[in-house]
PDB file of C-alpha atoms in Angstrom:
ATOM      1  CA  LYS A  29       0.000   0.000   0.000  1.00 42.00           C
ATOM      2  CA  ARG A  30       1.424   3.356  -0.974  1.00 48.00           C
ATOM      3  CA  VAL A  31       0.601   6.687   0.597  1.00 49.00           C
ATOM      4  CA  ALA A  32       0.526   9.650  -1.742  1.00 54.00           C
ATOM      5  CA  LYS A  33       2.083  12.053   0.714  1.00 76.00           C
ATOM      6  CA  ASN A  34       3.291  12.224   4.281  1.00 87.00           C
ATOM      7  CA  ILE A  35       2.911  15.280   6.451  1.00 91.00           C
ATOM      8  CA  ILE A  36       3.946  16.215   9.967  1.00 93.00           C
ATOM      9  CA  VAL A  37       1.398  17.902  12.205  1.00 95.00           C
ATOM     10  CA  ASP A  38       3.168  19.424  15.212  1.00 97.00           C
ATOM     11  CA  ASN A  39       0.711  19.594  18.095  1.00 97.00           C
ATOM     12  CA  ILE A  40       2.297  22.353  20.186  1.00 97.00           C
ATOM     13  CA  GLY A  41      -0.217  21.895  23.014  1.00 97.00           C
ATOM     14  CA  ASP A  42       0.300  20.009  26.272  1.00 95.00           C
ATOM     15  CA  VAL A  43      -2.401  17.414  25.623  1.00 96.00           C
ATOM     16  CA  SER A  44      -3.960  15.568  22.710  1.00 96.00           C
ATOM     17  CA  ALA A  45      -6.271  17.477  20.395  1.00 97.00           C
ATOM     18  CA  GLY A  46      -9.006  16.781  17.901  1.00 97.00           C
ATOM     19  CA  PHE A  47      -8.883  18.245  14.413  1.00 98.00           C
ATOM     20  CA  ARG A  48     -10.766  19.208  11.288  1.00 98.00           C
ATOM     21  CA  LEU A  49      -9.776  17.370   8.120  1.00 97.00           C
ATOM     22  CA  VAL A  50     -10.490  18.739   4.649  1.00 98.00           C
ATOM     23  CA  PHE A  51     -10.255  16.672   1.461  1.00 98.00           C
ATOM     24  CA  ARG A  52     -10.542  18.647  -1.799  1.00 98.00           C
ATOM     25  CA  ALA A  53     -10.647  16.705  -5.068  1.00 98.00           C
ATOM     26  CA  LYS A  54      -8.951  18.223  -8.112  1.00 97.00           C
ATOM     27  CA  GLY A  55     -10.188  15.279 -10.217  1.00 97.00           C
ATOM     28  CA  GLY A  56     -11.698  11.851  -9.717  1.00 97.00           C
ATOM     29  CA  VAL A  57     -10.555  10.258  -6.425  1.00 97.00           C
ATOM     30  CA  LYS A  58     -11.683   6.931  -4.974  1.00 97.00           C
ATOM     31  CA  ASN A  59     -11.788   6.206  -1.230  1.00 98.00           C
ATOM     32  CA  PRO A  60      -9.507   8.903   0.233  1.00 97.00           C
ATOM     33  CA  TYR A  61      -7.969   8.328   3.659  1.00 97.00           C
ATOM     34  CA  LEU A  62      -5.768   9.770   6.383  1.00 96.00           C
ATOM     35  CA  GLU A  63      -3.515   7.377   8.315  1.00 95.00           C
ATOM     36  CA  THR A  64      -1.129   7.559  11.274  1.00 94.00           C
ATOM     37  CA  GLU A  65       2.201   5.746  11.542  1.00 90.00           C
ATOM     38  CA  SER A  66       0.563   3.196  13.855  1.00 91.00           C
ATOM     39  CA  GLY A  67      -2.107   2.393  11.257  1.00 92.00           C
ATOM     40  CA  GLN A  68      -5.024   4.330  12.728  1.00 95.00           C
ATOM     41  CA  LYS A  69      -7.116   5.622   9.894  1.00 96.00           C
ATOM     42  CA  ILE A  70     -10.032   7.759   8.797  1.00 97.00           C
ATOM     43  CA  LYS A  71     -11.201   6.409   5.447  1.00 98.00           C
ATOM     44  CA  LEU A  72     -14.052   7.289   3.156  1.00 98.00           C
ATOM     45  CA  ALA A  73     -15.946   4.866   0.917  1.00 98.00           C
ATOM     46  CA  CYS A  74     -16.876   7.123  -1.977  1.00 98.00           C
ATOM     47  CA  GLU A  75     -15.802   8.484  -5.300  1.00 98.00           C
ATOM     48  CA  LEU A  76     -15.126  12.195  -5.403  1.00 98.00           C
ATOM     49  CA  THR A  77     -15.148  14.232  -8.585  1.00 98.00           C
ATOM     50  CA  ALA A  78     -13.361  17.493  -9.382  1.00 98.00           C
ATOM     51  CA  ASN A  79     -14.203  20.275  -6.911  1.00 98.00           C
ATOM     52  CA  ASP A  80     -15.833  17.959  -4.349  1.00 98.00           C
ATOM     53  CA  LEU A  81     -15.069  19.055  -0.805  1.00 98.00           C
ATOM     54  CA  VAL A  82     -15.251  16.795   2.259  1.00 98.00           C
ATOM     55  CA  GLU A  83     -14.887  18.283   5.739  1.00 98.00           C
ATOM     56  CA  ILE A  84     -14.534  15.949   8.716  1.00 98.00           C
ATOM     57  CA  GLN A  85     -14.807  17.336  12.247  1.00 98.00           C
ATOM     58  CA  ASN A  86     -12.985  14.970  14.584  1.00 97.00           C
ATOM     59  CA  GLU A  87     -13.202  16.490  18.056  1.00 95.00           C
ATOM     60  CA  PRO A  88     -13.883  14.562  21.257  1.00 90.00           C
ATOM     61  CA  TYR A  89     -17.653  13.941  21.337  1.00 92.00           C
ATOM     62  CA  ILE A  90     -18.141  15.836  18.047  1.00 94.00           C
ATOM     63  CA  LYS A  91     -17.996  13.903  14.779  1.00 97.00           C
ATOM     64  CA  THR A  92     -19.330  15.499  11.615  1.00 98.00           C
ATOM     65  CA  ILE A  93     -18.857  14.724   7.926  1.00 98.00           C
ATOM     66  CA  LEU A  94     -19.874  17.233   5.286  1.00 98.00           C
ATOM     67  CA  LEU A  95     -19.804  16.476   1.567  1.00 98.00           C
ATOM     68  CA  ASN A  96     -20.064  19.722  -0.386  1.00 98.00           C
ATOM     69  CA  GLY A  97     -21.598  21.408   2.660  1.00 98.00           C
ATOM     70  CA  LYS A  98     -24.215  18.726   3.466  1.00 98.00           C
ATOM     71  CA  LYS A  99     -24.019  16.205   6.306  1.00 98.00           C
ATOM     72  CA  ASP A 100     -23.280  12.742   4.946  1.00 98.00           C
ATOM     73  CA  PHE A 101     -22.044   9.992   7.287  1.00 97.00           C
ATOM     74  CA  SER A 102     -22.831   7.381   4.614  1.00 98.00           C
ATOM     75  CA  ILE A 103     -19.471   8.067   2.935  1.00 98.00           C
ATOM     76  CA  LEU A 104     -17.488   6.962   6.015  1.00 98.00           C
ATOM     77  CA  ASN A 105     -15.896   3.512   5.856  1.00 98.00           C
ATOM     78  CA  ARG A 106     -16.873   2.523   9.391  1.00 97.00           C
ATOM     79  CA  ALA A 107     -15.189  -0.893   9.148  1.00 97.00           C
ATOM     80  CA  VAL A 108     -11.672   0.595   9.089  1.00 97.00           C
ATOM     81  CA  THR A 109     -12.047   4.064  10.607  1.00 97.00           C
ATOM     82  CA  ASP A 110     -10.454   4.822  13.971  1.00 94.00           C
ATOM     83  CA  TRP A 111     -11.277   8.249  15.302  1.00 94.00           C
ATOM     84  CA  PHE A 112      -7.714   9.082  16.334  1.00 96.00           C
ATOM     85  CA  ILE A 113      -6.526  12.377  17.833  1.00 96.00           C
ATOM     86  CA  LEU A 114      -3.318  14.365  17.537  1.00 97.00           C
ATOM     87  CA  GLU A 115      -0.867  13.549  20.311  1.00 96.00           C
ATOM     88  CA  PRO A 116       1.365  16.286  21.762  1.00 97.00           C
ATOM     89  CA  GLY A 117       4.464  16.788  19.605  1.00 97.00           C
ATOM     90  CA  GLU A 118       5.024  15.657  16.039  1.00 97.00           C
ATOM     91  CA  ASN A 119       2.366  13.460  14.465  1.00 96.00           C
ATOM     92  CA  TYR A 120       3.468  11.724  11.255  1.00 95.00           C
ATOM     93  CA  ILE A 121       0.406  11.335   9.082  1.00 95.00           C
ATOM     94  CA  GLY A 122       0.004   9.977   5.586  1.00 94.00           C
ATOM     95  CA  TYR A 123      -2.837  10.534   3.195  1.00 95.00           C
ATOM     96  CA  GLY A 124      -3.850   8.916  -0.012  1.00 94.00           C
ATOM     97  CA  ALA A 125      -6.643   7.202  -1.887  1.00 96.00           C
ATOM     98  CA  ASP A 126      -7.348   3.823  -3.445  1.00 96.00           C
ATOM     99  CA  GLU A 127      -7.292   5.524  -6.863  1.00 95.00           C
ATOM    100  CA  ASN A 128      -5.823   8.806  -8.111  1.00 94.00           C
ATOM    101  CA  ALA A 129      -4.380  10.124  -4.829  1.00 94.00           C
ATOM    102  CA  GLY A 130      -2.488  12.731  -6.826  1.00 93.00           C
ATOM    103  CA  ALA A 131      -5.755  14.581  -7.439  1.00 95.00           C
ATOM    104  CA  LEU A 132      -6.323  15.075  -3.704  1.00 95.00           C
ATOM    105  CA  ASP A 133      -5.521  18.141  -1.600  1.00 95.00           C
ATOM    106  CA  VAL A 134      -5.557  17.622   2.175  1.00 96.00           C
ATOM    107  CA  ALA A 135      -5.541  20.114   5.036  1.00 96.00           C
ATOM    108  CA  ILE A 136      -5.612  19.490   8.791  1.00 97.00           C
ATOM    109  CA  TYR A 137      -6.646  22.210  11.243  1.00 97.00           C
ATOM    110  CA  TYR A 138      -6.442  21.948  15.025  1.00 97.00           C
ATOM    111  CA  LYS A 139      -6.494  24.132  18.124  1.00 96.00           C
ATOM    112  CA  PRO A 140      -3.713  23.405  20.634  1.00 96.00           C
ATOM    113  CA  GLN A 141      -5.000  22.319  24.033  1.00 94.00           C
ATOM    114  CA  TYR A 142      -3.232  23.100  27.331  1.00 95.00           C
ATOM    115  CA  LEU A 143      -3.515  21.666  30.820  1.00 91.00           C
ATOM    116  CA  GLY A 144      -5.575  23.834  33.138  1.00 81.00           C
ATOM    117  CA  VAL A 145      -7.073  25.964  30.370  1.00 57.00           C
TER     118      VAL A 145
END
């Protein structure tokens, strides 16, 4: 299995943090995913076309999936998805797709969390 790209997300907070994941398709993409070094994964079971936008909110107790602005949990591959969080420090994360990963843009947004705040 090959990952299209690896990124490092540096969680500068003191404790683990949830995140918002954005997949933007520049062309046809099948089953995009985000995966940690340990194999934890968030994977979709869908085919995206050019300009499709998927936003996944992955905060403790808050899970939302939007496909082009509309809630759609049906595109989540529940069989392989682990709702992982960002640990403090560097998180090595890969992203890709079953087909045409090169047509996928990925962004991860998070808010650092601190003890006692």
